[in-house]
Coordinates of C-alpha atoms and ligand atoms in Angstrom, one line a residue:
M1 CA 16.3 -6.3 23.1
F2 CA 13.0 -5.7 21.3
G3 CA 13.2 -3.5 18.2
L4 CA 11.9 0.0 18.8
S5 CA 9.5 -0.2 15.8
R6 CA 8.0 -3.4 17.2
L7 CA 7.4 -1.8 20.6
S8 CA 5.8 1.2 18.9
L9 CA 3.1 -0.7 17.0
R10 CA -0.3 -0.4 18.5
L11 CA -3.5 -2.4 18.1
G12 CA -6.3 0.1 17.5
G13 CA -6.0 3.7 18.7
V14 CA -3.9 6.4 17.0
S15 CA -0.5 6.1 15.4
R16 CA 2.5 7.4 17.3
R17 CA 5.9 8.6 16.4
H18 CA 9.0 7.5 18.1
G19 CA 12.5 8.9 18.4
D20 CA 13.4 9.2 14.7
R21 CA 10.1 10.9 14.1
R22 CA 8.9 8.2 11.7
L23 CA 5.2 7.4 11.5
I24 CA 4.4 3.9 12.7
A25 CA 1.3 2.3 11.3
T26 CA -1.7 1.5 13.4
V27 CA -2.5 -2.2 13.0
V28 CA -6.0 -2.8 11.8
S29 CA -7.1 -6.0 13.3
G30 CA -9.3 -8.3 11.2
N31 CA -9.5 -10.8 14.1
K32 CA -11.1 -8.2 16.4
T33 CA -13.6 -6.8 13.8
A34 CA -14.5 -10.3 12.6
R35 CA -15.3 -11.4 16.2
Q36 CA -17.6 -8.4 16.6
V37 CA -19.4 -9.1 13.3
K38 CA -19.9 -12.8 14.3
Q39 CA -21.2 -11.9 17.7
R40 CA -23.8 -9.6 16.1
L41 CA -24.8 -12.3 13.6
Q42 CA -25.1 -14.8 16.4
V43 CA -27.7 -12.6 18.2
Q44 CA -29.5 -12.1 14.9
V45 CA -29.7 -15.8 14.2
E46 CA -31.1 -16.4 17.8
Q47 CA -33.8 -13.8 17.1
I48 CA -34.7 -15.4 13.8
Q49 CA -34.8 -18.8 15.5
S50 CA -37.1 -17.7 18.2
R51 CA -39.4 -15.8 15.8
F52 CA -39.6 -18.6 13.2
S53 CA -39.6 -21.7 15.5
G54 CA -36.2 -23.3 15.0
F55 CA -35.5 -22.0 11.5
R56 CA -31.8 -21.9 10.8
P57 CA -29.9 -20.1 7.9
G58 CA -28.3 -22.8 5.7
L59 CA -25.0 -22.6 3.9
V60 CA -23.4 -25.2 1.6
V61 CA -19.8 -25.1 0.6
L62 CA -19.2 -27.2 -2.5
Q63 CA -15.7 -28.4 -3.1
V64 CA -14.3 -30.3 -6.1
G65 CA -11.2 -32.2 -5.2
D66 CA -9.0 -32.0 -2.1
R67 CA -6.6 -29.0 -2.1
D68 CA -4.9 -28.5 1.3
D69 CA -5.4 -24.7 1.2
S70 CA -9.1 -25.1 0.3
N71 CA -9.6 -27.6 3.1
L72 CA -8.2 -25.1 5.5
Y73 CA -10.4 -22.2 4.3
I74 CA -13.5 -24.5 4.4
S75 CA -12.8 -25.6 7.9
S76 CA -12.7 -22.0 9.1
K77 CA -16.0 -21.3 7.3
L78 CA -17.6 -24.3 8.9
K79 CA -16.3 -23.4 12.3
A80 CA -17.6 -19.8 12.1
A81 CA -21.0 -21.0 10.9
A82 CA -21.3 -23.4 13.8
E83 CA -20.4 -20.6 16.3
I84 CA -23.1 -18.3 14.8
G85 CA -25.8 -21.0 14.5
I86 CA -25.8 -21.3 10.7
N87 CA -26.4 -24.8 9.5
A88 CA -23.4 -25.4 7.3
K89 CA -22.7 -28.4 5.1
H90 CA -19.6 -29.3 3.2
I91 CA -20.1 -31.3 0.0
R92 CA -16.9 -32.7 -1.5
L93 CA -17.0 -34.1 -5.1
P94 CA -14.1 -36.1 -6.3
S95 CA -11.5 -34.6 -8.7
S96 CA -12.7 -37.1 -11.2
S97 CA -16.2 -35.5 -11.3
S98 CA -17.4 -34.3 -14.7
Q99 CA -18.5 -30.7 -15.3
D100 CA -22.1 -32.0 -15.7
E101 CA -21.9 -33.7 -12.3
V102 CA -20.8 -30.5 -10.7
L103 CA -23.5 -28.5 -12.5
R104 CA -26.2 -31.0 -11.5
T105 CA -25.1 -30.7 -7.9
V106 CA -25.3 -26.9 -8.0
L107 CA -28.7 -26.9 -9.7
G108 CA -30.1 -29.4 -7.1
L109 CA -28.9 -27.2 -4.2
N110 CA -30.5 -24.1 -5.9
E111 CA -33.8 -25.9 -5.5
D112 CA -33.3 -26.9 -1.8
P113 CA -35.3 -24.5 0.4
E114 CA -33.0 -25.3 3.4
V115 CA -30.0 -23.9 1.5
H116 CA -29.9 -20.1 1.6
G117 CA -26.2 -19.7 0.8
L118 CA -24.3 -21.7 -1.8
I119 CA -20.6 -21.3 -2.6
V120 CA -18.3 -23.2 -4.9
Q121 CA -14.9 -23.2 -3.3
L122 CA -12.2 -22.0 -5.7
P123 CA -10.0 -22.9 -7.4
L124 CA -11.6 -26.2 -8.6
D125 CA -9.3 -29.1 -8.1
S126 CA -10.3 -31.2 -11.0
D127 CA -8.7 -33.8 -13.3
R128 CA -11.3 -32.8 -16.0
L129 CA -11.9 -29.8 -18.2
M130 CA -14.0 -27.4 -16.1
D131 CA -15.4 -24.0 -17.0
Q132 CA -15.2 -22.2 -13.6
D133 CA -17.3 -19.3 -14.8
L134 CA -20.0 -21.6 -16.0
I135 CA -20.1 -23.3 -12.6
T136 CA -20.1 -20.1 -10.5
N137 CA -22.8 -18.7 -12.8
A138 CA -25.0 -21.7 -12.3
V139 CA -25.4 -20.8 -8.6
S140 CA -28.7 -19.0 -8.2
P141 CA -28.1 -15.2 -7.8
L142 CA -30.4 -15.4 -4.8
K143 CA -28.1 -17.9 -3.0
D144 CA -24.8 -16.6 -4.4
V145 CA -23.3 -15.4 -1.1
D146 CA -19.9 -15.2 -2.6
G147 CA -21.2 -12.6 -5.0
L148 CA -19.3 -14.1 -7.9
S149 CA -22.1 -14.7 -10.4
C150 CA -22.5 -12.4 -13.4
V151 CA -25.8 -11.1 -12.0
N152 CA -24.4 -10.0 -8.7
A153 CA -21.1 -8.8 -10.2
G154 CA -23.1 -6.8 -12.8
R155 CA -25.2 -5.2 -10.2
L156 CA -22.2 -4.2 -8.2
S157 CA -20.4 -2.8 -11.3
R158 CA -23.5 -0.6 -11.9
G159 CA -23.6 0.6 -8.3
E160 CA -26.7 -1.3 -7.4
L161 CA -25.2 -2.2 -4.0
R162 CA -28.3 -2.9 -2.1
D163 CA -29.7 -5.4 -4.5
C164 CA -26.7 -7.7 -4.7
F165 CA -24.5 -9.9 -2.6
L166 CA -21.1 -8.2 -2.2
P167 CA -18.1 -10.5 -2.6
C168 CA -16.7 -11.3 0.8
T169 CA -13.1 -10.3 0.6
P170 CA -13.7 -6.8 -0.8
Q171 CA -16.6 -6.3 1.6
G172 CA -14.3 -7.3 4.4
C173 CA -11.7 -4.8 3.2
M174 CA -14.3 -2.0 3.2
E175 CA -15.2 -2.9 6.8
L176 CA -11.5 -2.7 7.8
I177 CA -11.1 0.7 6.0
A178 CA -14.2 1.9 7.9
Q179 CA -12.5 0.8 11.2
T180 CA -9.7 3.3 10.5
G181 CA -12.1 6.2 10.5
V182 CA -10.8 7.3 7.0
S183 CA -13.5 8.0 4.5
V184 CA -12.6 6.8 1.0
A185 CA -14.8 9.5 -0.7
G186 CA -12.7 11.7 -2.9
K187 CA -9.5 9.8 -2.0
Q188 CA -7.0 8.4 -4.5
A189 CA -7.4 4.6 -4.2
V190 CA -5.2 2.1 -5.8
V191 CA -6.1 -1.6 -6.2
I192 CA -3.3 -4.1 -7.2
G193 CA -4.8 -7.1 -8.9
R194 CA -7.9 -7.5 -11.1
S195 CA -9.2 -10.9 -10.1
K196 CA -12.9 -11.6 -10.1
I197 CA -12.8 -12.4 -6.4
V198 CA -10.8 -9.5 -5.1
G199 CA -9.4 -6.8 -7.4
A200 CA -12.3 -6.2 -9.8
P201 CA -15.1 -6.0 -7.2
M202 CA -12.8 -4.0 -4.9
H203 CA -12.5 -1.4 -7.7
D204 CA -16.3 -1.3 -7.9
L205 CA -16.8 -0.9 -4.2
L206 CA -14.3 1.9 -3.8
L207 CA -15.7 3.6 -6.9
W208 CA -19.3 3.5 -5.7
N209 CA -18.1 4.8 -2.3
H210 CA -16.8 7.8 -4.3
A211 CA -13.0 7.1 -4.4
T212 CA -11.0 7.8 -7.5
V213 CA -9.7 4.4 -8.3
T214 CA -6.7 3.1 -10.3
V215 CA -6.4 -0.7 -10.8
C216 CA -2.9 -2.1 -11.4
H217 CA -2.1 -5.5 -12.7
S218 CA 0.7 -7.6 -14.1
R219 CA 1.2 -5.3 -17.2
T220 CA 1.3 -2.1 -15.2
R221 CA 4.6 -0.5 -16.0
D222 CA 5.1 1.9 -13.1
L223 CA 3.8 0.0 -10.1
P224 CA 5.9 1.9 -7.4
D225 CA 4.8 5.2 -8.8
Q226 CA 1.1 4.2 -8.8
V227 CA 1.4 2.8 -5.3
G228 CA 3.1 6.1 -4.2
R229 CA -0.1 8.1 -5.2
A230 CA -2.4 5.9 -3.1
E231 CA -4.1 7.3 -0.1
V232 CA -5.9 4.0 0.2
L233 CA -4.1 0.9 -1.1
V234 CA -5.6 -2.5 -1.5
V235 CA -3.3 -5.3 -2.6
G236 CA -4.5 -8.7 -3.8
M237 CA -2.1 -10.1 -6.4
G238 CA -0.7 -13.2 -4.7
R239 CA 3.0 -12.3 -4.7
A240 CA 4.7 -12.6 -1.3
E241 CA 5.9 -9.3 0.1
M242 CA 6.0 -7.6 -3.3
V243 CA 4.9 -4.2 -2.3
R244 CA 7.8 -2.5 -0.5
G245 CA 7.3 0.1 2.3
E246 CA 9.4 2.6 0.3
W247 CA 6.8 2.7 -2.4
I248 CA 4.0 3.6 0.0
R249 CA 2.7 7.1 0.5
E250 CA 3.2 8.3 4.0
G251 CA 0.1 7.9 6.2
A252 CA -1.8 5.7 3.6
V253 CA -4.4 3.1 4.6
V254 CA -2.9 -0.2 3.4
I255 CA -5.1 -3.3 3.2
D256 CA -3.2 -6.6 2.4
C257 CA -5.4 -9.4 0.9
G258 CA -2.4 -11.7 0.3
I259 CA -2.0 -15.1 1.8
N260 CA 1.4 -16.6 0.8
H261 CA 3.4 -19.4 2.3
V262 CA 7.1 -18.8 2.3
P263 CA 9.9 -21.1 3.5
D264 CA 11.0 -20.5 7.1
D265 CA 13.2 -23.1 8.8
S266 CA 12.7 -21.5 12.2
R267 CA 9.0 -22.4 12.1
P268 CA 7.3 -25.8 12.8
G269 CA 6.4 -27.1 9.3
G270 CA 9.2 -25.1 7.8
K271 CA 7.1 -22.2 6.5
R272 CA 5.2 -19.1 7.5
V273 CA 2.4 -17.0 6.1
V274 CA 3.0 -13.5 4.7
G275 CA 1.0 -11.0 2.8
D276 CA 1.6 -9.3 -0.6
V277 CA 2.9 -6.3 1.3
H278 CA 6.4 -6.3 3.0
Y279 CA 5.0 -5.7 6.5
A280 CA 8.1 -4.4 8.4
S281 CA 8.9 -1.7 5.8
A282 CA 5.3 -0.8 5.2
S283 CA 4.7 -0.3 8.9
Q284 CA 7.3 2.5 8.7
R285 CA 5.3 4.4 6.1
A286 CA 1.6 3.5 6.2
G287 CA -0.8 5.2 8.6
F288 CA -2.9 2.1 8.9
L289 CA -1.9 -1.5 8.0
T290 CA -3.6 -4.9 8.1
P291 CA -1.5 -7.8 9.4
V292 CA -1.2 -11.2 7.7
P293 CA -2.5 -13.4 9.2
G294 CA -5.3 -11.8 11.3
G295 CA -6.3 -9.1 8.8
V296 CA -8.4 -9.6 5.7
G297 CA -8.7 -13.4 6.1
P298 CA -11.0 -13.5 9.1
M299 CA -13.1 -10.7 7.6
T300 CA -13.7 -12.7 4.4
V301 CA -15.2 -15.5 6.6
A302 CA -17.2 -13.0 8.7
M303 CA -18.7 -11.4 5.5
L304 CA -19.6 -14.8 4.1
M305 CA -21.6 -15.5 7.3
Q306 CA -23.2 -12.0 7.1
N307 CA -24.3 -12.7 3.5
T308 CA -25.7 -16.0 4.5
V309 CA -27.8 -14.5 7.2
I310 CA -29.0 -11.7 4.8
S311 CA -30.0 -14.4 2.3
A312 CA -31.9 -16.3 4.9
Q313 CA -33.7 -13.1 6.0
R314 CA -34.6 -12.4 2.3
F315 CA -35.9 -16.0 2.0
L316 CA -38.1 -15.6 5.1
Q317 CA -39.4 -12.3 3.8
S318 CA -40.3 -13.9 0.5
Q319 CA -42.2 -16.7 2.3
T320 CA -44.2 -14.3 4.5
R321 CA -45.1 -12.2 1.5
T322 CA -46.8 -15.1 -0.3
Ligands
GUN1 N1 -11.0 -19.3 -2.6 C1 -10.3 -18.4 -2.0 N2 -11.1 -17.4 -1.5 C2 -12.3 -17.8 -1.8 C3 -13.6 -17.2 -1.6 O1 -13.8 -16.1 -1.0 N3 -14.7 -17.9 -2.1 C4 -14.5 -19.0 -2.8 N4 -15.7 -19.6 -3.3 N5 -13.4 -19.6 -3.1 C5 -12.3 -19.0 -2.6

């Protein structure tokens, strides 16, 4: 027999109640939204190519070392770029590279007119001492399609959203929230995690979209209480299934940025991927919930593609102005 709650989950559409009158979350599909974004970008790239005789937006993914998880993320970025018509290149430097070698590579790519987007895949997998902030800040703000440089992060923190590149994961989360039809303006939003790549920029984006935002982190004392107040909850802390359904406010929009591998003998490879939210219990309380996998992950990739196309368009505009 299938479980009743499993049968009651729906992709898209409105939430339903079943026999015991409990709310069952609507699943917010990142796969579906990412596909739509990529289709739109593909059309835009075709238009750019026909207008500027064969011009292609260019993206470089710079990797230091050879982490398995990074290799997986990079291959999905390269695949998406190929589908859209973006000219993507993967440069891998050995783990033994010095910080100066990495910096020189970044500075060289900053000068290359065929590169419109440049990202340094994180974390760096290096045998040497590396200042990750120094390296991400060496990327030209004009090509920083990850939105991780101080210039872009500073603009976002000041609410200058049009002038910066928005970090891909938080931007993807905002798109998924938009899919629910729930406006964040005036809502109580709670972000769990304060990383530069997810939590901190997520706070900024929610704030400048007029939510009242609380950021929780490893020293937050009353996490379940904070979670319980959230009408919009974004979780990016990297702890498998830590947020329990019982904590969640009924009807909340819950966006799970976690990608965690947990042991599972029943699966080929002996593990499976779960989010930071305990999905089964959260689906009994939330109004909307993103799955893992198939939620935020594909949106991060789609937003990277979008930023790259925007950067290429800005480049073309700067060329036609001179
Ligand atoms: N590592 C995990 N996610 C990301 C991302 O969005 N950008 C970069 N550069 N590295 C990552």
